[in-house]
XYZ file of C-alpha atoms in Angstrom:
407
model
C 155.351 169.193 -34.154
C 157.399 168.284 -37.670
C 160.472 166.743 -37.719
C 161.805 168.241 -41.074
C 164.960 169.676 -42.850
C 165.194 173.203 -43.361
C 164.642 174.750 -47.330
C 166.992 176.666 -48.693
C 164.906 180.324 -47.989
C 165.376 178.587 -44.239
C 168.601 179.210 -43.840
C 169.040 182.699 -42.338
C 165.596 181.288 -40.226
C 168.406 178.281 -38.909
C 171.258 180.632 -38.715
C 169.529 183.123 -36.083
C 167.381 180.344 -34.276
C 170.741 178.519 -33.652
C 172.444 182.025 -32.266
C 169.951 182.946 -30.307
C 169.748 179.032 -28.675
C 173.146 179.042 -28.180
C 172.989 182.360 -25.949
C 174.570 184.889 -28.221
C 173.091 188.251 -30.019
C 172.529 188.840 -33.634
C 173.104 192.533 -34.773
C 173.052 191.624 -38.828
C 172.187 188.892 -40.897
C 174.077 186.175 -42.090
C 176.343 186.464 -44.743
C 177.097 184.710 -47.629
C 179.593 182.308 -45.789
C 178.088 181.487 -43.623
C 174.499 180.672 -45.619
C 176.333 179.159 -47.561
C 177.798 176.369 -44.759
C 174.370 174.875 -44.237
C 173.658 171.789 -45.814
C 169.895 172.172 -45.620
C 169.461 168.230 -46.473
C 171.908 167.457 -43.436
C 169.229 169.720 -41.315
C 167.039 168.716 -38.726
C 164.465 171.113 -37.047
C 161.183 170.356 -35.093
C 158.250 172.981 -35.983
C 155.763 173.830 -33.772
C 153.028 176.165 -35.098
C 155.784 177.775 -37.319
C 158.461 178.140 -35.170
C 161.893 175.797 -34.790
C 161.631 174.531 -31.452
C 164.306 172.223 -31.959
C 167.010 172.766 -34.832
C 170.448 170.099 -35.690
C 172.463 169.778 -38.225
C 175.593 168.401 -39.762
C 178.719 168.840 -42.030
C 180.332 166.602 -44.521
C 183.663 165.733 -43.760
C 186.584 163.776 -43.787
C 188.302 162.889 -40.078
C 191.746 162.680 -40.326
C 192.842 159.346 -38.038
C 196.251 157.781 -36.765
C 199.122 157.471 -39.732
C 197.513 159.115 -42.181
C 194.268 158.268 -43.364
C 190.721 159.782 -43.411
C 187.390 158.335 -43.394
C 184.059 159.935 -44.240
C 181.904 161.753 -40.902
C 179.300 163.880 -40.320
C 180.437 167.070 -38.429
C 177.075 167.213 -35.933
C 176.636 170.978 -34.996
C 174.239 173.150 -33.924
C 172.405 171.346 -31.776
C 169.527 172.943 -29.547
C 165.690 172.453 -28.163
C 163.906 175.643 -27.176
C 163.686 176.177 -23.398
C 159.930 175.626 -24.069
C 159.960 172.434 -25.386
C 162.299 170.576 -23.172
C 161.806 167.002 -21.660
C 159.517 165.509 -25.289
C 162.366 163.524 -26.627
C 162.961 166.230 -29.597
C 166.537 165.702 -28.640
C 166.356 162.431 -29.326
C 164.577 162.193 -32.463
C 167.096 164.709 -33.692
C 169.713 162.560 -32.587
C 168.292 159.823 -34.320
C 167.624 161.152 -37.339
C 171.015 162.823 -37.868
C 172.807 159.403 -37.456
C 170.390 157.534 -39.908
C 171.317 160.471 -42.193
C 175.352 159.624 -42.033
C 174.528 155.928 -41.896
C 173.475 156.020 -45.400
C 175.753 158.230 -46.268
C 178.087 155.601 -45.978
C 179.995 157.817 -43.388
C 182.392 155.317 -40.661
C 181.631 158.388 -37.629
C 179.797 160.859 -36.385
C 181.441 163.875 -34.369
C 181.150 166.919 -32.320
C 181.806 169.568 -29.931
C 179.628 169.107 -27.222
C 178.187 172.699 -25.472
C 177.718 170.359 -22.399
C 179.828 167.342 -21.634
C 176.951 165.000 -19.741
C 174.817 165.008 -22.897
C 175.671 162.838 -25.968
C 177.757 159.845 -23.616
C 174.119 158.541 -24.278
C 174.162 159.034 -27.947
C 177.390 156.405 -28.114
C 180.055 159.544 -28.422
C 183.325 158.812 -26.766
C 185.286 161.799 -25.895
C 188.100 161.344 -27.791
C 190.915 164.488 -27.908
C 191.240 167.390 -25.634
C 192.583 171.093 -26.177
C 194.149 173.377 -23.853
C 195.244 176.643 -23.488
C 198.561 177.946 -23.974
C 200.138 180.936 -22.147
C 203.365 182.235 -22.594
C 205.044 185.329 -21.144
C 206.117 187.264 -24.162
C 208.166 189.546 -21.839
C 210.378 186.831 -21.086
C 209.850 183.345 -23.319
C 212.488 183.265 -26.020
C 212.715 179.851 -28.028
C 215.909 178.054 -28.092
C 218.262 178.978 -30.718
C 217.553 177.480 -34.748
C 218.252 178.793 -38.181
C 215.240 179.676 -40.372
C 215.929 180.671 -44.272
C 212.141 181.694 -44.971
C 210.626 184.988 -43.775
C 207.397 186.206 -42.288
C 204.699 188.792 -44.341
C 201.517 190.040 -42.979
C 198.724 189.221 -45.760
C 194.897 190.381 -45.918
C 192.117 189.687 -47.959
C 192.494 187.049 -51.205
C 195.987 186.680 -50.255
C 194.760 185.546 -46.108
C 192.467 182.707 -48.007
C 195.066 181.537 -50.332
C 197.239 180.793 -47.770
C 195.290 179.414 -45.239
C 193.469 177.368 -47.793
C 197.374 175.735 -49.594
C 198.536 174.865 -45.854
C 195.586 173.634 -44.340
C 195.376 171.360 -47.552
C 198.760 170.765 -47.046
C 198.351 169.346 -43.379
C 195.095 168.243 -42.936
C 195.695 164.954 -41.919
C 198.898 164.866 -40.768
C 197.503 164.531 -36.995
C 194.278 162.422 -36.009
C 191.382 164.554 -35.626
C 192.092 166.817 -38.738
C 189.483 167.276 -40.974
C 189.295 167.592 -44.402
C 186.836 171.173 -44.517
C 184.631 172.549 -47.819
C 186.052 175.587 -48.555
C 182.312 177.647 -47.705
C 183.873 176.525 -44.059
C 187.038 178.356 -44.443
C 185.818 180.941 -46.317
C 183.104 181.698 -43.116
C 186.042 181.436 -40.722
C 188.213 183.869 -42.056
C 185.257 186.725 -42.008
C 185.940 188.579 -39.458
C 183.172 189.257 -37.700
C 183.213 192.378 -35.438
C 181.111 190.055 -33.298
C 184.118 187.721 -32.724
C 186.770 190.629 -31.366
C 186.046 190.466 -28.399
C 187.459 193.999 -28.028
C 190.296 192.488 -30.026
C 191.772 193.850 -33.075
C 190.730 192.537 -36.652
C 191.101 188.876 -37.497
C 195.131 189.614 -38.409
C 197.512 186.157 -40.629
C 201.250 186.274 -40.741
C 202.036 184.230 -42.938
C 206.094 182.314 -43.072
C 207.163 181.333 -46.829
C 210.636 179.205 -47.247
C 213.328 179.990 -48.944
C 211.975 179.219 -52.194
C 208.874 181.555 -51.735
C 206.061 178.818 -51.398
C 203.831 179.239 -48.124
C 204.116 177.018 -45.855
C 202.934 178.211 -42.299
C 200.549 180.976 -40.754
C 199.341 181.868 -37.961
C 196.285 183.881 -37.050
C 195.790 185.917 -34.407
C 194.354 189.397 -32.638
C 195.886 191.948 -30.465
C 194.023 193.483 -27.629
C 195.993 196.547 -26.062
C 196.335 197.006 -22.508
C 197.809 199.737 -20.278
C 199.175 199.022 -16.569
C 198.345 201.379 -13.465
C 201.811 201.988 -13.954
C 201.804 203.320 -17.581
C 203.576 200.570 -19.275
C 201.814 198.127 -21.845
C 200.258 195.090 -21.311
C 198.877 193.693 -23.953
C 197.678 190.283 -25.030
C 198.338 188.596 -27.941
C 195.359 186.177 -28.959
C 196.016 183.139 -31.211
C 193.544 181.535 -32.827
C 195.591 178.752 -35.190
C 199.340 178.685 -35.506
C 199.677 175.842 -38.329
C 202.768 174.884 -40.635
C 204.185 172.478 -42.866
C 207.412 171.900 -41.438
C 208.449 172.511 -37.914
C 211.189 175.411 -38.297
C 208.043 177.093 -39.758
C 206.284 176.540 -36.535
C 208.851 177.557 -34.260
C 209.422 181.555 -36.401
C 205.984 181.931 -35.937
C 205.979 181.867 -32.675
C 209.097 183.592 -32.026
C 207.074 186.033 -34.511
C 204.243 186.201 -31.636
C 206.891 186.837 -29.006
C 208.259 189.129 -30.151
C 204.911 191.456 -31.211
C 205.467 195.450 -29.467
C 203.493 196.623 -27.011
C 202.574 192.577 -25.978
C 203.032 191.079 -22.824
C 201.497 187.984 -22.679
C 200.365 185.519 -25.472
C 197.343 183.392 -25.326
C 196.633 181.058 -27.699
C 193.755 178.600 -27.491
C 192.525 176.483 -28.124
C 195.792 174.160 -28.556
C 196.915 169.913 -28.540
C 198.259 169.185 -25.043
C 201.155 168.556 -26.813
C 202.210 171.509 -28.045
C 206.070 171.497 -28.928
C 206.180 174.843 -28.372
C 206.681 174.328 -24.728
C 209.521 172.349 -25.180
C 211.215 174.711 -27.687
C 211.583 177.467 -24.979
C 214.538 178.363 -22.838
C 212.514 177.864 -19.942
C 209.303 175.961 -19.587
C 208.349 177.702 -16.480
C 207.363 180.949 -19.115
C 204.701 178.403 -20.310
C 201.343 177.797 -18.176
C 198.812 175.267 -19.610
C 195.498 175.696 -18.582
C 191.624 175.187 -19.392
C 192.453 171.995 -20.190
C 189.356 170.123 -21.872
C 187.220 168.131 -23.912
C 187.513 169.083 -27.625
C 186.254 166.102 -30.047
C 183.473 163.630 -29.419
C 183.129 160.810 -31.859
C 180.323 157.890 -32.505
C 181.215 154.837 -34.293
C 178.409 153.746 -36.825
C 181.263 151.846 -39.603
C 183.454 149.434 -36.418
C 185.345 147.460 -39.242
C 185.552 150.636 -41.119
C 186.789 153.032 -38.375
C 189.288 150.599 -37.209
C 190.639 149.974 -40.461
C 191.052 153.055 -41.450
C 193.820 153.824 -38.778
C 197.746 152.603 -38.322
C 198.945 150.811 -35.687
C 202.112 150.321 -34.176
C 202.272 146.718 -33.080
C 201.484 143.394 -34.360
C 198.174 141.776 -32.826
C 195.336 140.298 -33.080
C 191.877 140.593 -30.808
C 188.112 140.211 -30.986
C 186.957 142.981 -29.810
C 182.945 142.392 -28.447
C 181.444 146.281 -29.101
C 178.258 146.847 -27.382
C 175.880 149.153 -28.722
C 172.621 149.832 -26.522
C 171.337 152.747 -28.953
C 171.950 151.623 -32.319
C 172.700 147.665 -31.337
C 172.975 146.981 -35.349
C 176.692 148.768 -35.268
C 177.793 146.186 -32.216
C 178.888 142.951 -32.374
C 181.940 141.137 -32.424
C 184.749 142.531 -34.972
C 188.356 140.673 -35.282
C 190.672 143.242 -35.363
C 194.535 141.933 -36.834
C 197.651 144.705 -37.760
C 200.517 143.813 -39.502
C 204.277 144.796 -39.601
C 203.783 147.456 -41.900
C 201.511 149.373 -39.223
C 197.967 148.503 -41.105
C 195.177 147.104 -40.250
C 192.089 144.957 -41.284
C 188.612 144.414 -39.137
C 186.018 142.025 -40.167
C 183.082 141.241 -38.327
C 183.608 137.337 -36.546
C 181.508 134.956 -34.427
C 184.963 133.561 -32.911
C 185.450 134.098 -28.753
C 186.051 137.849 -27.661
C 189.193 138.984 -25.927
C 187.541 141.884 -24.784
C 184.200 143.758 -24.247
C 183.596 147.289 -24.871
C 181.279 149.873 -25.235
C 180.702 151.752 -28.217
C 181.560 155.606 -26.608
C 184.182 154.094 -25.284
C 185.226 152.767 -28.454
C 184.633 155.971 -30.434
C 187.341 157.820 -27.443
C 189.687 154.999 -28.179
C 189.282 155.211 -31.957
C 192.148 158.102 -32.645
C 194.997 157.435 -29.626
C 193.710 159.824 -27.228
C 193.677 157.933 -24.669
C 195.017 154.243 -23.284
C 192.365 151.590 -22.361
C 193.770 151.300 -19.302
C 192.674 154.458 -17.964
C 189.252 153.545 -19.542
C 189.702 150.611 -17.135
C 191.368 152.841 -14.220
C 188.023 154.796 -15.006
C 185.393 152.010 -14.518
C 184.532 152.802 -18.062
C 186.280 149.056 -19.287
C 187.230 145.524 -17.864
C 189.328 142.778 -18.769
C 192.946 140.989 -17.837
C 196.274 142.882 -17.343
C 197.723 141.010 -19.485
C 195.105 141.809 -22.323
C 194.904 145.994 -21.095
C 198.624 145.924 -22.111
C 197.680 144.207 -25.383
C 194.882 147.329 -25.587
C 197.616 150.225 -24.850
C 199.941 148.995 -27.375
C 197.835 148.782 -30.121
C 195.576 152.180 -30.011
C 198.854 154.120 -28.980
C 200.027 156.645 -31.251
C 202.683 159.017 -31.096
C 200.997 161.972 -31.334
C 197.931 163.118 -29.067
C 194.909 163.861 -31.221
C 193.879 167.357 -31.946
C 190.957 169.311 -33.270
C 192.565 172.007 -35.388
C 189.923 173.437 -37.035
C 186.438 173.342 -34.465
C 183.075 173.641 -35.996
């Protein structure tokens, strides 16, 4: 069996293989944007007798960290092994190659969304952010009064692409877990493939314009009509994204979504677990949160670069003994020093450590999505009470991390 990257001519076959590997049907040839997303030099496939029996790839991203800075990140994706070739070390070979490639490119971390949560911890990935599904009763949910000097319009085609790209370019790094996206990545996600509709309408886009006409927010959604046995409408607004550069624009878009005719439910997935819209309702019981689960996994590859890039809320000086069983060269002792202006510095040191932490656990902490004391309670980290209090203050952040744009 041969382990290699794919050629440009093999992109369509690669996409078809990945699509079938994740249990989806193939009804047509991949589009140009989908082909363009594939970074052939970042793919790794295993070929046996002319067929792909293992497949994987990565995207080149910038990952936002707490405080608005970002680091280079390898967005690992499309990982799978043919059922006939399991238990032969194919997955480990591909994952090792992808991480080797990311290290050579100088990326501080590898990130992924896991199809199965039990797989990637053994490769050093730690769960760093969650998402949830938000359901609002459009018949009764109302937002608290607010003044909006702007307007909302429906756009499509070129206008939709420009609006989404412009807003995303302004906001992607405002919350840890955001990604700076290649343009072709946005094109591919806005294609509106009928296979993605699940019985709902085409992808619709509402944009919010500020008083000066500037687009400062958008909502991407579908409508899924339904009629109850009593003859009354019972449709659902299926929301994919609501993003805005301004709080008023954000609330205005939600008010619009709750006012669409013939729809009784607004269902948004995925959403951040601390989505403020629930707190903007006159009655929070008209919103329900469910399907809380893992979203973004982080695997540190350059500990010093990853920790020095983010911001901190307290002044402290700690030595972390980072243990990395699969890539020992990544681990070691690191002194993390934070300043009153929120910046931090991190470098290798030979000084005694204050706490020992696994590489996956460090990945979980890197974006501020979980408290070290929570990991300690789960048996994932050991430290005395005083050190845990310091760690909790050090790694916490104002907002929970959130992967707005999945990959």
